Coordinates of C-alpha atoms and ligand atoms in Angstrom, one line a residue:
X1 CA -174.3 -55.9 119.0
X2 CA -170.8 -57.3 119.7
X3 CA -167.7 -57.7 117.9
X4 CA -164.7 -60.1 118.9
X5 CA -161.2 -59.3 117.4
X6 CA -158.4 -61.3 118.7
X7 CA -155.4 -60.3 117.1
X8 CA -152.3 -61.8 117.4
X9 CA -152.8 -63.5 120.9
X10 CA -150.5 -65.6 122.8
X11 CA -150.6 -67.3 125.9
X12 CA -147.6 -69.2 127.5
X13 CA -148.0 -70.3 130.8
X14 CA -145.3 -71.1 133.8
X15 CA -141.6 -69.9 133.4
X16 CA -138.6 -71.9 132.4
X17 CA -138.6 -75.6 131.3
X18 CA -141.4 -75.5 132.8
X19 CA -143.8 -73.3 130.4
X20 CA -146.5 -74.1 128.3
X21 CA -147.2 -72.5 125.2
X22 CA -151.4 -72.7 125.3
X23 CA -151.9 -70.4 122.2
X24 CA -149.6 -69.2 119.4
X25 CA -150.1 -66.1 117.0
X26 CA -154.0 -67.0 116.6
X27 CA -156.0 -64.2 114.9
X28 CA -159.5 -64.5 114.2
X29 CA -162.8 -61.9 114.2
X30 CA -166.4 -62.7 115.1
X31 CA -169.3 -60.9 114.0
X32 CA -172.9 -59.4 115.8
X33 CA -175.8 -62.8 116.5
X34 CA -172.8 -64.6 114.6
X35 CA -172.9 -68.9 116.3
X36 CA -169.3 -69.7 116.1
X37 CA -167.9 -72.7 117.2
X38 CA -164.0 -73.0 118.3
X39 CA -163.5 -76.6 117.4
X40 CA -160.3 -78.7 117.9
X41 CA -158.7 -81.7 119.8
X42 CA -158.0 -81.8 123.1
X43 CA -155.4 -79.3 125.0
X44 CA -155.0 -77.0 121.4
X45 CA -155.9 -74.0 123.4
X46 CA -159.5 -73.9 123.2
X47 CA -160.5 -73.2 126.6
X48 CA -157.2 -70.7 127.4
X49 CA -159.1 -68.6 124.2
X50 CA -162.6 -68.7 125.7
X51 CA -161.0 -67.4 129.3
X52 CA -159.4 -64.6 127.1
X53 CA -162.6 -63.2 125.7
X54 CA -164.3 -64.1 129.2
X55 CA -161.9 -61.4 130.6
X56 CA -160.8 -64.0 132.8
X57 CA -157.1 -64.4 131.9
X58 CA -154.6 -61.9 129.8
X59 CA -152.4 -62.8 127.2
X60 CA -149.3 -63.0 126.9
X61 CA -148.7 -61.3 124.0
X62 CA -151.5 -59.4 121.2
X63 CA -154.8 -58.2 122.2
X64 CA -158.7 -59.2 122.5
X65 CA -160.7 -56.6 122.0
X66 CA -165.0 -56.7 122.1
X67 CA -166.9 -53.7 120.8
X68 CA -170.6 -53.1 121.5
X69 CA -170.4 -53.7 125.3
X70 CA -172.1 -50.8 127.2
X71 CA -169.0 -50.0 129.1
X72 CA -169.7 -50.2 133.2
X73 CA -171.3 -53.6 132.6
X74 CA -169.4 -55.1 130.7
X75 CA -166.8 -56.3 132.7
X76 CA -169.2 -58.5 134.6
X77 CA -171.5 -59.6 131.6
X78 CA -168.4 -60.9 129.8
X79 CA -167.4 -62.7 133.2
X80 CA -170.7 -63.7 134.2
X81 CA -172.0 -64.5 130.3
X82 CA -170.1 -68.1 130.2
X83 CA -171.3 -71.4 130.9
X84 CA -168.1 -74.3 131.9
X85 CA -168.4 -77.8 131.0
X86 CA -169.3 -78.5 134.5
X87 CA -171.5 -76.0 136.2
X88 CA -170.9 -73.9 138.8
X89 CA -172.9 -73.5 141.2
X90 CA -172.7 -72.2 144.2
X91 CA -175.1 -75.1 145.9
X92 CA -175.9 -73.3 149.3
X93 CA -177.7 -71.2 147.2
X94 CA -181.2 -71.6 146.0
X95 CA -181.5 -72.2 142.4
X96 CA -182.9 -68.9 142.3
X97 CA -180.1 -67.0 144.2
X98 CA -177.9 -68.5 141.7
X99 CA -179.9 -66.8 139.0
X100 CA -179.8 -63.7 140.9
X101 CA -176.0 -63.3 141.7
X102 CA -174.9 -61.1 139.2
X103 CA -177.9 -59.4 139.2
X104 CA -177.0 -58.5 142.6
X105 CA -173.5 -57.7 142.1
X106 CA -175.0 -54.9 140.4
X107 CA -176.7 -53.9 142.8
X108 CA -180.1 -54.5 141.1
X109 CA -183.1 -54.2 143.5
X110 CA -184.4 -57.3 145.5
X111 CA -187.9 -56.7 143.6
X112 CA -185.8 -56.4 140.0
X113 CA -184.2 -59.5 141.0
X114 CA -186.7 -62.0 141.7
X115 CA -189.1 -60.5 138.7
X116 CA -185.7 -61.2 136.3
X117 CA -184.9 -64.6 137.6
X118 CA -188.7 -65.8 137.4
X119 CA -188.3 -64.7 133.8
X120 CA -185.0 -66.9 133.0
X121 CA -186.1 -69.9 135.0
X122 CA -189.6 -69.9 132.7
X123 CA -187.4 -69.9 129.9
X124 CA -185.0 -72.9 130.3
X125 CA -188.1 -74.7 132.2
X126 CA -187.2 -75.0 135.9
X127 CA -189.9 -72.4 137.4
X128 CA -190.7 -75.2 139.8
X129 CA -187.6 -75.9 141.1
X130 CA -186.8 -72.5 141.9
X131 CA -186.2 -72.9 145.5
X132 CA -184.7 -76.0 145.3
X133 CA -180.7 -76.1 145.9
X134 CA -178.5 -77.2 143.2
X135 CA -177.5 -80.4 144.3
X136 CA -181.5 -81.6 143.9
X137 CA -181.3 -81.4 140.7
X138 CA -180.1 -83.7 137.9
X139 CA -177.1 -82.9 135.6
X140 CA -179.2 -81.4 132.6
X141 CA -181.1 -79.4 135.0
X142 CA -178.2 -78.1 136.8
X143 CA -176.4 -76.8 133.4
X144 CA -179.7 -74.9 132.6
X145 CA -179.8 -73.0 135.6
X146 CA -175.8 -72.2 134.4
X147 CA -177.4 -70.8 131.7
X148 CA -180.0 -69.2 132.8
X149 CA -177.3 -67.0 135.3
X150 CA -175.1 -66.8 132.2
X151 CA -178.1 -65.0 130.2
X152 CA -179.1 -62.6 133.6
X153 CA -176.9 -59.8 132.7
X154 CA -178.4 -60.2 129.0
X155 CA -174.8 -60.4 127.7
X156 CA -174.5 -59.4 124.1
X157 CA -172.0 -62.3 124.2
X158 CA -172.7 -65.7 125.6
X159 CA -170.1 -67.8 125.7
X160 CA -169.7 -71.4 126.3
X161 CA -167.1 -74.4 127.3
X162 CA -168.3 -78.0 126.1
X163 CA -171.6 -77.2 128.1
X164 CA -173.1 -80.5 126.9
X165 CA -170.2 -82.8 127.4
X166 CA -171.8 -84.3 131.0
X167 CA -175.3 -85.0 129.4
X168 CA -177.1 -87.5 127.9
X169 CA -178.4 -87.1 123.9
X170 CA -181.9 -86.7 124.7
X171 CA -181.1 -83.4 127.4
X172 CA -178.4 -82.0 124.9
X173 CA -180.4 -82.1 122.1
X174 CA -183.5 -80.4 124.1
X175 CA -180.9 -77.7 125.3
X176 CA -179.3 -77.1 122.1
X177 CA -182.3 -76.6 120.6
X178 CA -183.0 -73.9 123.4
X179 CA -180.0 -72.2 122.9
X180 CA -180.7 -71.6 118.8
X181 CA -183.9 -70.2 119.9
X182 CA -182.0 -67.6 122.9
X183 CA -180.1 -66.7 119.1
X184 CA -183.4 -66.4 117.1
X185 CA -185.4 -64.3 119.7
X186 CA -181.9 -62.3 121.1
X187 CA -179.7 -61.7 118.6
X188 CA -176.7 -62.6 120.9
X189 CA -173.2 -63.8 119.6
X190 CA -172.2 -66.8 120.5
X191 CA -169.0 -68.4 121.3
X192 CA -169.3 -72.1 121.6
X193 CA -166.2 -74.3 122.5
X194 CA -166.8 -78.2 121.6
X195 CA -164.6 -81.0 120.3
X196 CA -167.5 -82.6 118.5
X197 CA -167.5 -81.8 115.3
X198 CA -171.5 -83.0 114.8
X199 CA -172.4 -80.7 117.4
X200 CA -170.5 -77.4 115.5
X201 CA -171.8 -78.5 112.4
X202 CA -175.6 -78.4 113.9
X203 CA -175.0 -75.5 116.1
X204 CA -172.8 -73.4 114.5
X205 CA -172.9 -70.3 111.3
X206 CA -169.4 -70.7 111.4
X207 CA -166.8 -72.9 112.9
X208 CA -162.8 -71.9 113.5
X209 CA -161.1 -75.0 113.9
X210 CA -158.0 -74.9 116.1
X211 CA -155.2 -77.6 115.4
X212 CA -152.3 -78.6 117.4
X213 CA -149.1 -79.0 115.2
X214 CA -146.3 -80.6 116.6
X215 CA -144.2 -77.7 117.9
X216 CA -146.9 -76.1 119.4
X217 CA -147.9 -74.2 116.3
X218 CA -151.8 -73.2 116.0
X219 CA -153.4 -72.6 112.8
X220 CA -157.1 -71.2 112.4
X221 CA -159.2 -72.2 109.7
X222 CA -162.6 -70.7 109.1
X223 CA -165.2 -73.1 107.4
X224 CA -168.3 -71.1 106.6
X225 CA -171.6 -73.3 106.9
X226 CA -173.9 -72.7 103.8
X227 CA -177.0 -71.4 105.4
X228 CA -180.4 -73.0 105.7
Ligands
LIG301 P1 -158.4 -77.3 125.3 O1 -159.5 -76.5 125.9 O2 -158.4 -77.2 123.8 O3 -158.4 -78.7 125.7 P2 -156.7 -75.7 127.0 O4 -156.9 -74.3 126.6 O5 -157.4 -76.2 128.2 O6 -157.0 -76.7 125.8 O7 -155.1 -76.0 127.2 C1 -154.2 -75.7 126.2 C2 -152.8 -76.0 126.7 O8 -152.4 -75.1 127.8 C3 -152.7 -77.4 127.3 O9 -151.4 -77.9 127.0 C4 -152.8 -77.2 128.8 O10 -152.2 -78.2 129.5 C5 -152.2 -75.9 129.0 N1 -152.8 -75.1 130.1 C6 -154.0 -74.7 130.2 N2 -154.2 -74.0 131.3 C7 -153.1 -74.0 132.0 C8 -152.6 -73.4 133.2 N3 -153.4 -72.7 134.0 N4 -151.3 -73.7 133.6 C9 -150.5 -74.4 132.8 N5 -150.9 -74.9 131.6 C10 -152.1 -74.7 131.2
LIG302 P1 -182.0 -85.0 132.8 O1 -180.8 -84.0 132.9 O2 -181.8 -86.1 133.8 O3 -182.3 -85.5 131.5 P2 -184.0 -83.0 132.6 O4 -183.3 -81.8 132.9 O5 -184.3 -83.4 131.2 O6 -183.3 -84.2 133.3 O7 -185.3 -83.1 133.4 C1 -186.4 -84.0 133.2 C2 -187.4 -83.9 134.3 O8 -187.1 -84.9 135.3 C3 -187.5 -82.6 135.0 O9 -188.4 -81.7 134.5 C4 -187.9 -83.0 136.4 O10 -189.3 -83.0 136.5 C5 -187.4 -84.4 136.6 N1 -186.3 -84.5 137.5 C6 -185.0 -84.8 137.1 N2 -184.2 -84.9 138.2 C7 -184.9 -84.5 139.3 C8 -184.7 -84.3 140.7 N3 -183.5 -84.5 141.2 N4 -185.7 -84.0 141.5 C9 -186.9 -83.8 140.9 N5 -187.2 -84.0 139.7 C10 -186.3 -84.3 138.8

């Protein structure tokens, strides 16, 4: 189970003439095994709010709280549980070892490890190119071994930054499909950051769309999906 409440968050960047406000008094909540999508145009904040709930940045202003995260790992499963637009991958790594990083950062045993990443690769379909390094494999395949290190720490929260923006139809479509099963079978919230509005719409429960006014004012507005 895991709650998000952001409440009353701002984030201005730089000093002087020279800031940037990225967010501006944006409030929302999102609910346990809840898909959201945080749609919008280009530079409205979207990303800046994702880091925020990653634990990756602090705002300036307001708070982001998550409840439900057992409390030593959670730190790390909120850092580790996100998937960028490009992945990162560390690519003198084994496809593998990249699976198994924050597994290790725990401190989980070598045996735990390899039994654990054998698990995830199966799952997003790249058992065979386990000990393959990163830059041997193709775009598509690449982002699922981002996920599969993203799902490692089994993250109650899984969030994600326009992970399908590099692909082609035909691998998006096969990996979105994956990821509403991870949702079926887990029960995992997910946080899902896109500008396409098609891809909400078929992804999401519920979609916050985040607008740029001139005047950097943001505005969330919740459009609940009628369910299937
Ligand atoms: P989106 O993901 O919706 O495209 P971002 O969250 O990346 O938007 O950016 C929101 C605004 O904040 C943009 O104007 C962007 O230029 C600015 N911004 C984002 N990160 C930084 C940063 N580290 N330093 C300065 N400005 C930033
Ligand atoms: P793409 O991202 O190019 O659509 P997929 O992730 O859908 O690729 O993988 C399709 C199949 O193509 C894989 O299961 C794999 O067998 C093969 N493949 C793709 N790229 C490579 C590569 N660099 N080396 C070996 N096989 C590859």
């Amino acid at each position: 189970v895991c709650h998000i409440e952001v409440d009353h968050v701002s984030v201005v960047f730089g000093t002087g003439t020279q800031q940037v406000t990225a967010l501006s008094d944006v409030s929302f909540h999102i609910g346990s095994n809840e898909f959201v999508s945080l749609l919008g145009p280009s530079g409205c904040g979207k990303s800046t709010l994702l880091r925020l709930v990653a634990d990756l940045l602090q705002p300036t202003s307001g708070s982001v709280r998550i409840a439900g995260d057992e409390p030593e790992k959670a730190r790390l499963q909120r850092q580790f549980g996100i998937v960028f637009q490009t992945p990162a991958l560390f690519d003198w790594r084994t496809v593998r070892h990249n699976v198994e990083l924050p597994l290790e950062l725990l401190g989980t045993s070598k045996k735990e490890c390899k039994r654990m990443s054998a698990e995830l690769l199966e799952l997003v379909g790249l058992t065979r190119f386990a000990d393959h390094y990163p830059w041997q494999l193709s775009g598509g395949m690449q982002q699922r071994v981002s996920i599969a290190r993203a799902l490692a720490l089994d993250p109650p929260l899984l969030l994600m930054d326009e992970p399908f923006s590099a692909l082609d139809e035909f691998t998006k479509e096969k990996l979105q499909l994956e990821l509403l099963d991870i949702k079926r079978s887990t029960g995992k919230t997910f946080l899902f950051v896109t500008h396409s509005i098609p891809e909400a719409v078929f992804l999401s429960d519920r979609i916050i769309v985040l607008s740029a006014h001139p005047g950097q004012v943001h505005s969330i507005h919740h459009v609940e999906l009628p369910s299937e």
